[in-house]
Structures are given as C-alpha cells and as structure tokens.
GROMACS .gro file of C-alpha atoms in nm:
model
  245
    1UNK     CA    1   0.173   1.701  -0.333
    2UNK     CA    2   0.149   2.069  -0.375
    3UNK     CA    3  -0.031   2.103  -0.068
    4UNK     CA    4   0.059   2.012   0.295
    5UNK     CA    5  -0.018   1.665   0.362
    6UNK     CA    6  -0.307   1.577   0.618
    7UNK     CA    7  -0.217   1.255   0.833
    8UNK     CA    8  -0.525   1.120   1.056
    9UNK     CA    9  -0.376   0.955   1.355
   10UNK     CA   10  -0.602   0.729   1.478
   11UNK     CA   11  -0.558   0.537   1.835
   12UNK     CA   12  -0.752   0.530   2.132
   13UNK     CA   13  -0.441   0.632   2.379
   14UNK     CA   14  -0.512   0.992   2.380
   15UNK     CA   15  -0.107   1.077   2.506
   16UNK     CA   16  -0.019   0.879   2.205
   17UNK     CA   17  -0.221   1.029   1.915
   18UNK     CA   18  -0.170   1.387   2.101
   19UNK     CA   19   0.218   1.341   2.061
   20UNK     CA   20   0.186   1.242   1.697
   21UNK     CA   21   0.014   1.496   1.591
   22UNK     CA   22   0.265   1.794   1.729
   23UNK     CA   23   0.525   1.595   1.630
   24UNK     CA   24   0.401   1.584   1.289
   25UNK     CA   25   0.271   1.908   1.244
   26UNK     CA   26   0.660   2.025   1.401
   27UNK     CA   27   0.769   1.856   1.072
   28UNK     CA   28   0.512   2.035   0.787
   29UNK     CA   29   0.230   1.821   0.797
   30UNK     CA   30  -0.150   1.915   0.902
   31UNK     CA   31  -0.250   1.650   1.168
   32UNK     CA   32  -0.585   1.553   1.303
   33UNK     CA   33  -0.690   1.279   1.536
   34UNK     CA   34  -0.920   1.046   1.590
   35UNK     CA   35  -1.024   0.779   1.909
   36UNK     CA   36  -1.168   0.536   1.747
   37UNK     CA   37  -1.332   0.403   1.413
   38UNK     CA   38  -1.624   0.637   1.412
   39UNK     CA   39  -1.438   0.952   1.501
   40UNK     CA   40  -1.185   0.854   1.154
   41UNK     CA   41  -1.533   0.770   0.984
   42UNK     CA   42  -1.608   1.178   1.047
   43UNK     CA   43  -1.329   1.261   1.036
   44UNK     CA   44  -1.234   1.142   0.680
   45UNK     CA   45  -1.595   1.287   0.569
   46UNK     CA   46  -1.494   1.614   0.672
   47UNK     CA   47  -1.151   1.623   0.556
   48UNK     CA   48  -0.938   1.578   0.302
   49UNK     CA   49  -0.706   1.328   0.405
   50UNK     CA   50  -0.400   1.200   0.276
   51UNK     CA   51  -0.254   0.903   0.504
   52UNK     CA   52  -0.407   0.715   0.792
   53UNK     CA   53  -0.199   0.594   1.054
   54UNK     CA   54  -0.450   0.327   1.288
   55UNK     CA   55  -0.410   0.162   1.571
   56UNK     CA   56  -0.486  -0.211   1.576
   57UNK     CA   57  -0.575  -0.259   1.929
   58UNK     CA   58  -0.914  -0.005   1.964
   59UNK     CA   59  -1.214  -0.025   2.156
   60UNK     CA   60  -1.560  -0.112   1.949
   61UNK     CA   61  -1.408  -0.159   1.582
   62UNK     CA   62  -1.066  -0.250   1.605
   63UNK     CA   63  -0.826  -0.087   1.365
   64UNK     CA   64  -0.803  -0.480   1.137
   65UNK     CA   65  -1.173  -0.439   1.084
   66UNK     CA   66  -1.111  -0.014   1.011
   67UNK     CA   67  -0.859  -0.129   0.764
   68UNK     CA   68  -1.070  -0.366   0.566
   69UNK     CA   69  -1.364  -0.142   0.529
   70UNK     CA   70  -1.144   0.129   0.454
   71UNK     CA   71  -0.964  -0.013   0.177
   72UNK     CA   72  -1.274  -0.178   0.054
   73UNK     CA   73  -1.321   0.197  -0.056
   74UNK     CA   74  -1.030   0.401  -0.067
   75UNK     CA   75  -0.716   0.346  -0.192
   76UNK     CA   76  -0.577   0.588   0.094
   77UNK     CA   77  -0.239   0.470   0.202
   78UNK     CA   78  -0.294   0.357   0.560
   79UNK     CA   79  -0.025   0.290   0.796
   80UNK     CA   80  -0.078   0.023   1.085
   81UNK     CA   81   0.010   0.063   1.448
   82UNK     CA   82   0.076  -0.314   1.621
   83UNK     CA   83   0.206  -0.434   1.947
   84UNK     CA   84   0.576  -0.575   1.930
   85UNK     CA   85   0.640  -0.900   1.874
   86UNK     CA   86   0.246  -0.933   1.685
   87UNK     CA   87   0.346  -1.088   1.363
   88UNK     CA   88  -0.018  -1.227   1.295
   89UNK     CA   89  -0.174  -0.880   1.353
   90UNK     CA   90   0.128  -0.750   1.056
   91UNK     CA   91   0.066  -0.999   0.832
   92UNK     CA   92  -0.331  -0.992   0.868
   93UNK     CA   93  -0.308  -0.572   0.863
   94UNK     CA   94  -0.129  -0.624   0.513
   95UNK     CA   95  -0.374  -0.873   0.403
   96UNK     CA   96  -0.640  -0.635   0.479
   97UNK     CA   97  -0.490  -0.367   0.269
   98UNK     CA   98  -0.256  -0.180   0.516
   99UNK     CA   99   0.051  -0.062   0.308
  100UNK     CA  100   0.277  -0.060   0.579
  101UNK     CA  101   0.317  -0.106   0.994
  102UNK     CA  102   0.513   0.022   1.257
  103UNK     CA  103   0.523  -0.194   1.578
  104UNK     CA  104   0.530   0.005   1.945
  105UNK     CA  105   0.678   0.166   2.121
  106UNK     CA  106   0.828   0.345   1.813
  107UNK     CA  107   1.032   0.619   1.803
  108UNK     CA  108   0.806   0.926   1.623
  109UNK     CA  109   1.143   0.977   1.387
  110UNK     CA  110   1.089   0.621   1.242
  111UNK     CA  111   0.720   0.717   1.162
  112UNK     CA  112   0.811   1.012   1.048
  113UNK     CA  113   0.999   0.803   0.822
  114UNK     CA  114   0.734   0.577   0.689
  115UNK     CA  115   0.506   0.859   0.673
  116UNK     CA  116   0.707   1.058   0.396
  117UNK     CA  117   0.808   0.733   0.247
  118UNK     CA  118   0.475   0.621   0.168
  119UNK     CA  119   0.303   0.947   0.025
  120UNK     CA  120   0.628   0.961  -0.206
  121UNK     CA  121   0.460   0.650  -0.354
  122UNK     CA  122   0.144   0.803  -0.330
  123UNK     CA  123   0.179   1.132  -0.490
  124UNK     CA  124  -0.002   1.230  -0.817
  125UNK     CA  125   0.138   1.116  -1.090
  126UNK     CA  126   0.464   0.973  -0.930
  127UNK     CA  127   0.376   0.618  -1.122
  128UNK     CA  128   0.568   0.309  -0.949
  129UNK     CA  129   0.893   0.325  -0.828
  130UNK     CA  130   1.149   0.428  -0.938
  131UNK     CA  131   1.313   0.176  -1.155
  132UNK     CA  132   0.973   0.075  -1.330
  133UNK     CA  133   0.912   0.408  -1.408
  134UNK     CA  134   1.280   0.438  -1.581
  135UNK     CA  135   1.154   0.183  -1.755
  136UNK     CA  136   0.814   0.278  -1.905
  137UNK     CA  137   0.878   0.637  -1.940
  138UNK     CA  138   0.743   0.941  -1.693
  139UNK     CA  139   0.397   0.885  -1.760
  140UNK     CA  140   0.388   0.538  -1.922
  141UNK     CA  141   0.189   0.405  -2.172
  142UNK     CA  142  -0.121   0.170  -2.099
  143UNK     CA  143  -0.043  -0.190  -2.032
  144UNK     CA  144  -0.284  -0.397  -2.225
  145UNK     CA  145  -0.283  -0.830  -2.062
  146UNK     CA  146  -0.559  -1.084  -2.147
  147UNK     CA  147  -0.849  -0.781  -2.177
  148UNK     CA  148  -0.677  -0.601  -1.902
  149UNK     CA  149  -0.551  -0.251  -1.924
  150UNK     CA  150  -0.329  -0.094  -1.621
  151UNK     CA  151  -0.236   0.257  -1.665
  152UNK     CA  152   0.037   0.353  -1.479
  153UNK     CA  153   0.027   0.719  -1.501
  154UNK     CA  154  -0.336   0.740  -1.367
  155UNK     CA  155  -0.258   0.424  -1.145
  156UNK     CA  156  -0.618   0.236  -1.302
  157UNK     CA  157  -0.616  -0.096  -1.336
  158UNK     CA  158  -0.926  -0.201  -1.568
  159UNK     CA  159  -1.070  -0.523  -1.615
  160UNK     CA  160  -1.179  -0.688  -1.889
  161UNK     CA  161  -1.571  -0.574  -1.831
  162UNK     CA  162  -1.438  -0.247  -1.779
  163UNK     CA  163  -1.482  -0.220  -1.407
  164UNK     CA  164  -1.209  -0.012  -1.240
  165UNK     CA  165  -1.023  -0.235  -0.927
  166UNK     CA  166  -0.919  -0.081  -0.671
  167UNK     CA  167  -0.499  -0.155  -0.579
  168UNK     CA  168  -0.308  -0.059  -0.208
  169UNK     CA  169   0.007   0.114  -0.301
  170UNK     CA  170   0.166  -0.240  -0.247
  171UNK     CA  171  -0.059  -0.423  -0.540
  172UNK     CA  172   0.016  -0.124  -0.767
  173UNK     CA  173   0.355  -0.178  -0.753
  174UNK     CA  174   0.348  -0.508  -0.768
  175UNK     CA  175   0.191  -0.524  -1.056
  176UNK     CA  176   0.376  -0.223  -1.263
  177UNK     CA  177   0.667  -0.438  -1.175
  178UNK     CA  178   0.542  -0.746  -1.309
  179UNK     CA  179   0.379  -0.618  -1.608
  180UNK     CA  180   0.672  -0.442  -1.710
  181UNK     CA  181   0.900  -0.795  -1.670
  182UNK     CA  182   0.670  -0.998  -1.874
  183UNK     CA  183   0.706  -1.377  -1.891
  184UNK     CA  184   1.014  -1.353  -1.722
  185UNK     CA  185   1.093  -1.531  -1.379
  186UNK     CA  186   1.122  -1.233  -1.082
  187UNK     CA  187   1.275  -1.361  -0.742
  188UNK     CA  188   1.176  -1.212  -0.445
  189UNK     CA  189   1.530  -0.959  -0.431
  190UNK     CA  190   1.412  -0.844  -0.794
  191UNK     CA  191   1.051  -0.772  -0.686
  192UNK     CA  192   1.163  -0.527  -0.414
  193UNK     CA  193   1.402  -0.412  -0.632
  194UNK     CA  194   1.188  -0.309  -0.936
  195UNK     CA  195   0.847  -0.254  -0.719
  196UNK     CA  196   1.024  -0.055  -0.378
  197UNK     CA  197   1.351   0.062  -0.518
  198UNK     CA  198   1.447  -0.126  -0.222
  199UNK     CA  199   1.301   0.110   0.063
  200UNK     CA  200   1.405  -0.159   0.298
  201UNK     CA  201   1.075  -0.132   0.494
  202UNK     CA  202   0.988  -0.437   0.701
  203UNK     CA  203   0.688  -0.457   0.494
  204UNK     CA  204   0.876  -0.599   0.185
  205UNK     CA  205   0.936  -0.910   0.379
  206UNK     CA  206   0.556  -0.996   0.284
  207UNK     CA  207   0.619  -0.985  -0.098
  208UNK     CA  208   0.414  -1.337  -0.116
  209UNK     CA  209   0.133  -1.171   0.110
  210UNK     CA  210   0.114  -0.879  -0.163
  211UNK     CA  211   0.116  -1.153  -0.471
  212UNK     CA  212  -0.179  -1.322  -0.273
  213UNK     CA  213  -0.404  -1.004  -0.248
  214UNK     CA  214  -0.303  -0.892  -0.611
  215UNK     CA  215  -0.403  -1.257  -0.726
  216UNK     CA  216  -0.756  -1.224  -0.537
  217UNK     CA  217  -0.810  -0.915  -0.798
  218UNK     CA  218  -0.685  -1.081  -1.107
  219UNK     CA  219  -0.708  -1.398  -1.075
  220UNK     CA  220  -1.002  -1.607  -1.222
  221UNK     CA  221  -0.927  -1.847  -0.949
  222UNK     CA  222  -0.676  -1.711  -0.688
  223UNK     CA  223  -0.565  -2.104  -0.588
  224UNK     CA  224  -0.496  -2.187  -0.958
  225UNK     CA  225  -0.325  -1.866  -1.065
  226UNK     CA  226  -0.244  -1.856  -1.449
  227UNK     CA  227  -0.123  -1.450  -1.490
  228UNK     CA  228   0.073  -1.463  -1.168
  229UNK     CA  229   0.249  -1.826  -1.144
  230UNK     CA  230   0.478  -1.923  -0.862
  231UNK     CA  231   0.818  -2.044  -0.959
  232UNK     CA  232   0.922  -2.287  -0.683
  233UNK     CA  233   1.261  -2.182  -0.633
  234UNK     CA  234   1.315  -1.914  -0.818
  235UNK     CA  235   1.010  -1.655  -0.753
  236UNK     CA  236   0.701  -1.564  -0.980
  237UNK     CA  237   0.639  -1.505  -1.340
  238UNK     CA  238   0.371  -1.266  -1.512
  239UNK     CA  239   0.272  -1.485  -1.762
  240UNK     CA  240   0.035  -1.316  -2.002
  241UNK     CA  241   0.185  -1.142  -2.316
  242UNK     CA  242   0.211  -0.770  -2.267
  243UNK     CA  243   0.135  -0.504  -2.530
  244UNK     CA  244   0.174  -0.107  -2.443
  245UNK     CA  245  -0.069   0.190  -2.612
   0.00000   0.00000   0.00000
C-alpha cells in the first residue's frame, strides 16, 4: 500500500480499543475505533478501511455475527479478538471468514505482528504467497478449471456463469496453491508451505477449516467434493486439469 494503512479496532472495552489505536498509530498506521457493530457499520461507510480487528464478545451483535455479514460483502481482511482458551469461538470466527485471531490478553507487539502480516497478503497486486507466486510469475496468468477462471494477479475467482465469488485471504491462497499443484497430492506441511510461506500463525492449524469454506464456493456439493478431494493420509488433491491464459 502506498498509503498509510487504516485499522478499525472494534471492541466494546473502551481502555482496550483506546490503547490499540495509539499503539498503532505510534507504529505508522491511521487508527479508528469503534464500540460495537453499528459504530464499525459507520464507520466503514465513512472510511476507507483497510483491516478490521473485532472483538468476539460485544454487546447487541456480537463480533461472530459482525464477521459473517461482513465477509458476506467484503473481502476486508478481518482479524478476530477471542477469550483464551475459546477454541470453538477460533474455529467458528475462521469459518465465518475471519483470516486470522489473536486470543487475550495479548501483548499489542504480537498484534502488531498479525496486523502487518496480514495486509502483506493483502496488498494490491502482491498475488499469493510467496512461493506460488515464484511459481506463476509476478502477475500470473489466468487459471482456467472445469469453466472456472482464477486470476491471481487481480485475485478474481470466476465461475462458470461468470459470477465473481468472493475469497478471505485464507481461500485465496488456498486455492492459488492448489491450482498451481494440479492433480497432485498436497499434505497439510505443503499447503502452509506453498499457500503461507509458512508464517507460522496459529491460524494455519485450521488448514481443513479453510478447505471446508473454499469447498462451500466451489463445490457442486460441498459433502461429495470432486475438485478438492481428501486424501486420507496423505492430504488433498486439486483434481481438475489446469490450463493457464
């Protein structure tokens, strides 16, 4: 991003979004705030924002519910905030669409962290990760599967009718590292690999929760998957043929 980057903190504990927004604006980034799900509804209106970081546990509309609706949208990266020890709330948050969580207390460094790490896979342009990217070139040709076309270097993924579907950061890795890997089996160690450049981000442990939201998109039916097939053992194979243009 040429620009500074805008992060909307949202959380209803008023010390705690108050403290992430100096620290992040100590650090070069434009921070604004928000209390709850309506205030980030405005505040997103108004606002060009680049990265949400939301609470999960917020009066009215919690922060799962935000999420959803959000993503049903937006494919703004979005960063969850969970209590310790709340595995269900992860794993739902990445279901929803979240690309990432941080459980509390935190320090603000390791945020910090996440923050950057996530807009690097979110800036214009930047394609997959790394390694993929090696792969198919800077910008990357279109990847043409079954009707489908998935163009890296505008991060679209068209279907067959034409409609664009929308990807998290997390799907559109996923899938530039699987359609890059055709028809070959991809354990779980070679997914992070060629999708996160292995980031090491607690949110790779939920590769198979990523495969089961990118399936719900591509799949004609998501509990008989034929592009994305799960080889017990060994990991997943994309299994239509791939051609580039």
């Amino acid at each position: 991003m040429n620009r500074t980057p805008h992060i909307l903190v949202v959380d209803d504990d008023r010390e705690i979004r108050d403290l992430l927004a100096r620290f992040l604006a100590k650090h070069g980034f434009r921070a604004t705030t928000a209390a709850d799900a309506r205030e980030m509804d405005k505040a997103l209106a108004d606002w060009s924002i680049d990265l949400v970081v939301l609470d999960i546990m917020m009066p009215g509309e919690d922060g799962l519910a935000a999420c959803r609706r959000l993503r049903a949208t937006s494919p703004i990266p979005i960063i969850m905030l969970t209590a310790m020890g709340e595995d269900t709330d992860r794993i739902v948050g990445l279901e929803m669409g979240a690309d990432d969580y941080i459980a509390k207390p935190f320090n603000p460094r390791e945020l910090l962290a996440r923050v950057k790490a996530v807009l690097r896979r979110f800036e214009t342009g930047a394609g997959p990760a790394p390694r993929a990217v090696e792969e198919v070139g800077e910008k990357g040709p279109v990847h043409v599967f079954l009707g489908w076309r998935f163009d890296l270097a505008s991060r679209q993924l068209l279907s067959p009718e034409g409609g664009r579907v929308e990807l998290s950061g997390g799907e559109y890795e996923l899938l530039a590292a699987l359609v890059t890997h055709p028809q070959r089996v991809l354990n779980r160690d070679q997914l992070l690999d060629l999708a996160r450049g292995r980031s090491a981000q607690p949110f790779d442990r939920a590769i198979d929760v990523q495969v089961s939201r990118l399936r719900r998109k591509i799949e004609t039916d998501p509990k008989q998957p034929a592009l994305i097939k799960t080889v017990h053992g060994g990991g997943y194979m994309f299994t239509p043929r791939v051609t580039k243009e």
